[in-house]
Short mmCIF file of C-alpha atoms and ligand atoms in Angstrom, two decimals:
data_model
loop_
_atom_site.label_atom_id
_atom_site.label_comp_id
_atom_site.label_asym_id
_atom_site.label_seq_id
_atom_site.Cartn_x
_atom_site.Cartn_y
_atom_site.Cartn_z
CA UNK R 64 71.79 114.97 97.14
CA UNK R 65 72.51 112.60 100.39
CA UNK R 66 76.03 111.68 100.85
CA UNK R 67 75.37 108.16 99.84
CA UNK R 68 74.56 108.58 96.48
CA UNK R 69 78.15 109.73 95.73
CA UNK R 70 78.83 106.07 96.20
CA UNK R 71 78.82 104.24 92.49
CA UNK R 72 79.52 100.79 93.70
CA UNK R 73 81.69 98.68 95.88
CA UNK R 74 85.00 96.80 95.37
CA UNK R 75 85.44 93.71 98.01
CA UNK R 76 89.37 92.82 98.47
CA UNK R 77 89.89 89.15 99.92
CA UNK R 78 93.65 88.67 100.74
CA UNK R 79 95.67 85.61 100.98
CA UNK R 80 98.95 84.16 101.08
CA UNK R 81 100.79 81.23 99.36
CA UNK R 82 98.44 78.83 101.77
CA UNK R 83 95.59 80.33 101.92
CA UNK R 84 95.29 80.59 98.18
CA UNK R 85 93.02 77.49 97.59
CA UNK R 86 90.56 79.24 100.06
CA UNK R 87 90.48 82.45 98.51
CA UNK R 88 89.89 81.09 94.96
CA UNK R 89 86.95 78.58 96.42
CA UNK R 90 85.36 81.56 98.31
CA UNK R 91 85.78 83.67 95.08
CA UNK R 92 84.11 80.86 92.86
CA UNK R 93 81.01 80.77 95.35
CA UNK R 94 80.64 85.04 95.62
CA UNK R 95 80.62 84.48 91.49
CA UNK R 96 77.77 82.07 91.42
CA UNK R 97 76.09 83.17 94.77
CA UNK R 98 75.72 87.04 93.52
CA UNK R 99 75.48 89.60 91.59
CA UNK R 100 79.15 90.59 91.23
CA UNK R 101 81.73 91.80 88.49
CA UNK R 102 85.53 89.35 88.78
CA UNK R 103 88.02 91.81 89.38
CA UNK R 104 91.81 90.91 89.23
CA UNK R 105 93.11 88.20 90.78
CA UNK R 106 96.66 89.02 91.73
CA UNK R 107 99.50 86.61 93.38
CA UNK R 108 102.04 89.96 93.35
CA UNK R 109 101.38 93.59 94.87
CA UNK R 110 98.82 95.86 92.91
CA UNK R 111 97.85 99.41 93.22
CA UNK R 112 97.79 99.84 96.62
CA UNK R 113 97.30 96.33 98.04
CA UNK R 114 101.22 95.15 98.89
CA UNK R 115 99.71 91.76 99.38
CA UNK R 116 97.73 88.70 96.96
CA UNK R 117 94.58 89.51 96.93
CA UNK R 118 91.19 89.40 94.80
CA UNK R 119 88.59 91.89 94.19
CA UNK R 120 84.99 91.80 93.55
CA UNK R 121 82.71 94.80 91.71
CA UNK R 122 79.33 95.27 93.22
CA UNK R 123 76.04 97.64 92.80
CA UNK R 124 75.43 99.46 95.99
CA UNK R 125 72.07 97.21 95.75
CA UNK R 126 73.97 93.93 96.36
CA UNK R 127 75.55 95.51 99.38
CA UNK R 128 73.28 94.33 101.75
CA UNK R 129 73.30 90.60 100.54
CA UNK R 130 77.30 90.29 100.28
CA UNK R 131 78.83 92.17 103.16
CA UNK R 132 76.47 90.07 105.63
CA UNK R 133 77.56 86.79 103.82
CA UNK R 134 81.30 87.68 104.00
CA UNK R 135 81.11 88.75 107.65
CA UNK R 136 80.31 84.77 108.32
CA UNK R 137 81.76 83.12 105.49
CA UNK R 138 85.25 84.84 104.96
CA UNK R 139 87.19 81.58 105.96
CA UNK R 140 89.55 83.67 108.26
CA UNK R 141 90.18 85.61 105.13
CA UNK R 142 91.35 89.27 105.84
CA UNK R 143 88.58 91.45 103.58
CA UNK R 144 88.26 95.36 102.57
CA UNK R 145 85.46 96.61 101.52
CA UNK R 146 85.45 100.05 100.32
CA UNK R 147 83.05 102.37 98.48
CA UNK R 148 83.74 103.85 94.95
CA UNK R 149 82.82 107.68 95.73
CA UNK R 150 85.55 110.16 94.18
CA UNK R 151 88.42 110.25 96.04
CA UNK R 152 89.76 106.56 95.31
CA UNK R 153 92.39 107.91 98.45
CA UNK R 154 89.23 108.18 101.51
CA UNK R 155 87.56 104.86 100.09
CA UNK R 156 90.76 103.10 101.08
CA UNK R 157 91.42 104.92 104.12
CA UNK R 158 88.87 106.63 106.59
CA UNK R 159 85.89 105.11 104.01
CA UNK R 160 87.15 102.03 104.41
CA UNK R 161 85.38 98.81 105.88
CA UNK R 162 87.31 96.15 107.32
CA UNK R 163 86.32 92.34 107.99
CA UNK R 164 88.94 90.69 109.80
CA UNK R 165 92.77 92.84 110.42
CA UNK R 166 93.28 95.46 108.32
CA UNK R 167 96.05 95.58 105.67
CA UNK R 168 98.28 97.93 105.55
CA UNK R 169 97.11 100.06 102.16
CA UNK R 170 100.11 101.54 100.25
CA UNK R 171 97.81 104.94 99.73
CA UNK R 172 100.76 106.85 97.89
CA UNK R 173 100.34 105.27 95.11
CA UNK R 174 96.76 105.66 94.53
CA UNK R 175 95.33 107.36 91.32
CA UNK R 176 92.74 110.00 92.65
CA UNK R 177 90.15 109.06 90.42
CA UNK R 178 89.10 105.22 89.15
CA UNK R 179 89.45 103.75 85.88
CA UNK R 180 85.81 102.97 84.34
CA UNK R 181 87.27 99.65 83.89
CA UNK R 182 86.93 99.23 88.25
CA UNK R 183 83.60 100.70 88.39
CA UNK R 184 79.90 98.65 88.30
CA UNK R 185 79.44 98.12 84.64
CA UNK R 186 75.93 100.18 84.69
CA UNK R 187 78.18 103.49 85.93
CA UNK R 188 80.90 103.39 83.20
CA UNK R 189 79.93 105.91 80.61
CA UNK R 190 81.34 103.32 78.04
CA UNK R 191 83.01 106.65 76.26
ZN1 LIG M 421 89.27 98.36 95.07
#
Protein backbone atom coordinates (compact mmCIF):
# COMPACT_ATOMS: atom_id res chain seq x y z
CA UNK A 1 0.00 0.00 0.00
CA UNK A 2 1.81 3.51 -1.01
CA UNK A 3 1.61 6.12 1.57
CA UNK A 4 -0.82 8.09 -0.44
CA UNK A 5 -3.59 5.99 -0.38
CA UNK A 6 -3.95 6.53 3.41
CA UNK A 7 -5.20 9.87 2.26
CA UNK A 8 -9.32 9.74 2.06
CA UNK A 9 -9.81 13.24 0.89
CA UNK A 10 -8.93 16.82 1.44
CA UNK A 11 -10.40 19.66 3.57
CA UNK A 12 -9.45 23.35 2.09
CA UNK A 13 -9.65 26.13 5.04
CA UNK A 14 -10.02 29.80 3.57
CA UNK A 15 -9.70 32.34 6.49
CA UNK A 16 -10.96 35.77 6.82
CA UNK A 17 -11.71 38.52 9.01
CA UNK A 18 -14.65 40.95 9.59
CA UNK A 19 -13.43 42.67 6.02
CA UNK A 20 -12.48 40.19 4.18
CA UNK A 21 -15.68 38.30 4.69
CA UNK A 22 -17.47 39.35 1.40
CA UNK A 23 -14.34 37.84 -0.38
CA UNK A 24 -14.29 34.67 1.28
CA UNK A 25 -18.04 33.97 0.76
CA UNK A 26 -17.69 35.08 -3.20
CA UNK A 27 -14.59 32.80 -3.57
CA UNK A 28 -16.56 30.04 -1.68
CA UNK A 29 -19.70 30.48 -4.03
CA UNK A 30 -17.35 30.08 -7.21
CA UNK A 31 -15.18 26.72 -5.63
CA UNK A 32 -19.12 25.43 -5.19
CA UNK A 33 -20.10 25.88 -8.77
CA UNK A 34 -16.52 25.61 -10.32
CA UNK A 35 -15.90 21.93 -8.66
CA UNK A 36 -16.47 19.04 -7.37
CA UNK A 37 -16.55 19.90 -3.65
CA UNK A 38 -18.60 19.08 -0.37
CA UNK A 39 -19.64 22.93 1.78
CA UNK A 40 -18.14 22.49 4.97
CA UNK A 41 -18.89 24.95 7.89
CA UNK A 42 -18.79 28.32 7.53
CA UNK A 43 -17.77 29.79 10.85
CA UNK A 44 -17.52 33.71 11.94
CA UNK A 45 -16.20 32.34 15.69
CA UNK A 46 -13.19 29.86 16.50
CA UNK A 47 -13.78 26.06 15.64
CA UNK A 48 -11.88 22.98 16.35
CA UNK A 49 -8.64 24.02 15.91
CA UNK A 50 -8.91 27.08 13.63
CA UNK A 51 -8.89 30.24 16.37
CA UNK A 52 -9.88 32.33 13.42
CA UNK A 53 -13.29 32.73 10.73
CA UNK A 54 -12.79 30.56 8.35
CA UNK A 55 -14.55 28.12 5.71
CA UNK A 56 -13.85 24.69 4.67
CA UNK A 57 -14.26 22.76 1.60
CA UNK A 58 -14.44 18.58 1.29
CA UNK A 59 -12.70 17.20 -1.71
CA UNK A 60 -11.84 13.61 -3.43
CA UNK A 61 -8.14 13.24 -3.68
CA UNK A 62 -9.17 13.24 -7.60
CA UNK A 63 -10.19 16.95 -7.55
CA UNK A 64 -6.87 17.74 -5.97
CA UNK A 65 -5.16 18.54 -8.90
CA UNK A 66 -7.90 20.92 -10.37
CA UNK A 67 -8.50 22.98 -6.97
CA UNK A 68 -5.16 23.47 -5.27
CA UNK A 69 -3.76 24.97 -8.72
CA UNK A 70 -6.90 27.27 -8.95
CA UNK A 71 -6.55 28.47 -5.31
CA UNK A 72 -2.80 29.07 -5.62
CA UNK A 73 -3.94 32.03 -8.25
CA UNK A 74 -7.28 32.83 -7.24
CA UNK A 75 -7.17 32.97 -3.32
CA UNK A 76 -7.84 36.84 -3.28
CA UNK A 77 -4.98 37.33 -0.66
CA UNK A 78 -6.95 34.84 1.31
CA UNK A 79 -4.75 32.88 3.88
CA UNK A 80 -5.65 28.92 2.84
CA UNK A 81 -4.79 25.33 4.52
CA UNK A 82 -5.02 22.58 2.82
CA UNK A 83 -4.56 19.42 4.58
CA UNK A 84 -5.03 15.71 3.87
CA UNK A 85 -7.57 13.44 5.75
CA UNK A 86 -5.12 10.37 6.56
CA UNK A 87 -5.55 9.14 10.34
CA UNK A 88 -4.00 11.22 12.57
CA UNK A 89 -6.37 14.41 12.18
CA UNK A 90 -3.11 15.95 14.55
CA UNK A 91 -0.08 15.48 11.38
CA UNK A 92 -2.74 16.64 8.66
CA UNK A 93 -2.81 19.96 10.48
CA UNK A 94 0.67 20.13 11.36
CA UNK A 95 3.78 18.60 9.48
CA UNK A 96 0.97 17.26 6.64
CA UNK A 97 -0.12 20.41 6.26
CA UNK A 98 -0.14 22.65 3.00
CA UNK A 99 -0.14 26.22 3.22
CA UNK A 100 -1.19 28.97 0.51
CA UNK A 101 -0.45 32.25 1.73
CA UNK A 102 0.85 32.70 5.95
CA UNK A 103 0.12 30.07 7.95
CA UNK A 104 -2.35 30.21 10.88
CA UNK A 105 -1.54 29.43 13.92
CA UNK A 106 -3.56 25.82 14.46
CA UNK A 107 -4.77 25.34 18.08
CA UNK A 108 -3.59 21.39 17.70
CA UNK A 109 -4.54 20.59 21.48
CA UNK A 110 -7.72 20.44 20.87
CA UNK A 111 -7.86 18.18 18.02
CA UNK A 112 -9.89 14.84 18.10
CA UNK A 113 -7.39 12.11 16.81
CA UNK A 114 -9.65 10.65 14.51
CA UNK A 115 -12.44 12.58 12.06
CA UNK A 116 -16.04 12.53 12.26
CA UNK A 117 -17.56 10.72 8.99
CA UNK A 118 -19.53 13.81 8.83
CA UNK A 119 -15.79 15.77 7.59
CA UNK A 120 -14.83 13.08 5.33
CA UNK A 121 -15.62 12.84 1.18
CA UNK A 122 -19.10 11.51 1.18
CA UNK A 123 -17.94 8.24 -0.97
CA UNK A 124 -15.49 7.29 2.30
CA UNK A 125 -18.12 7.56 5.09
CA UNK A 126 -19.26 4.07 5.84
CA UNK A 127 -22.79 5.68 6.34
CA UNK A 128 -22.98 3.19 9.62
ZN1 LIG B 1 -10.22 20.40 8.06
Amino acid sequence: MSETSKIRGYHAHVYYDPATKPVAARLRETMLGKFKVEPGGFSDEPRGPHPISQFNVIFETTEFENIVPWLMLNREGLDVLVHPLTDSSYDDHSKNALWLGTPVPMRLEVLRPQYSESLLPAAQRTGA
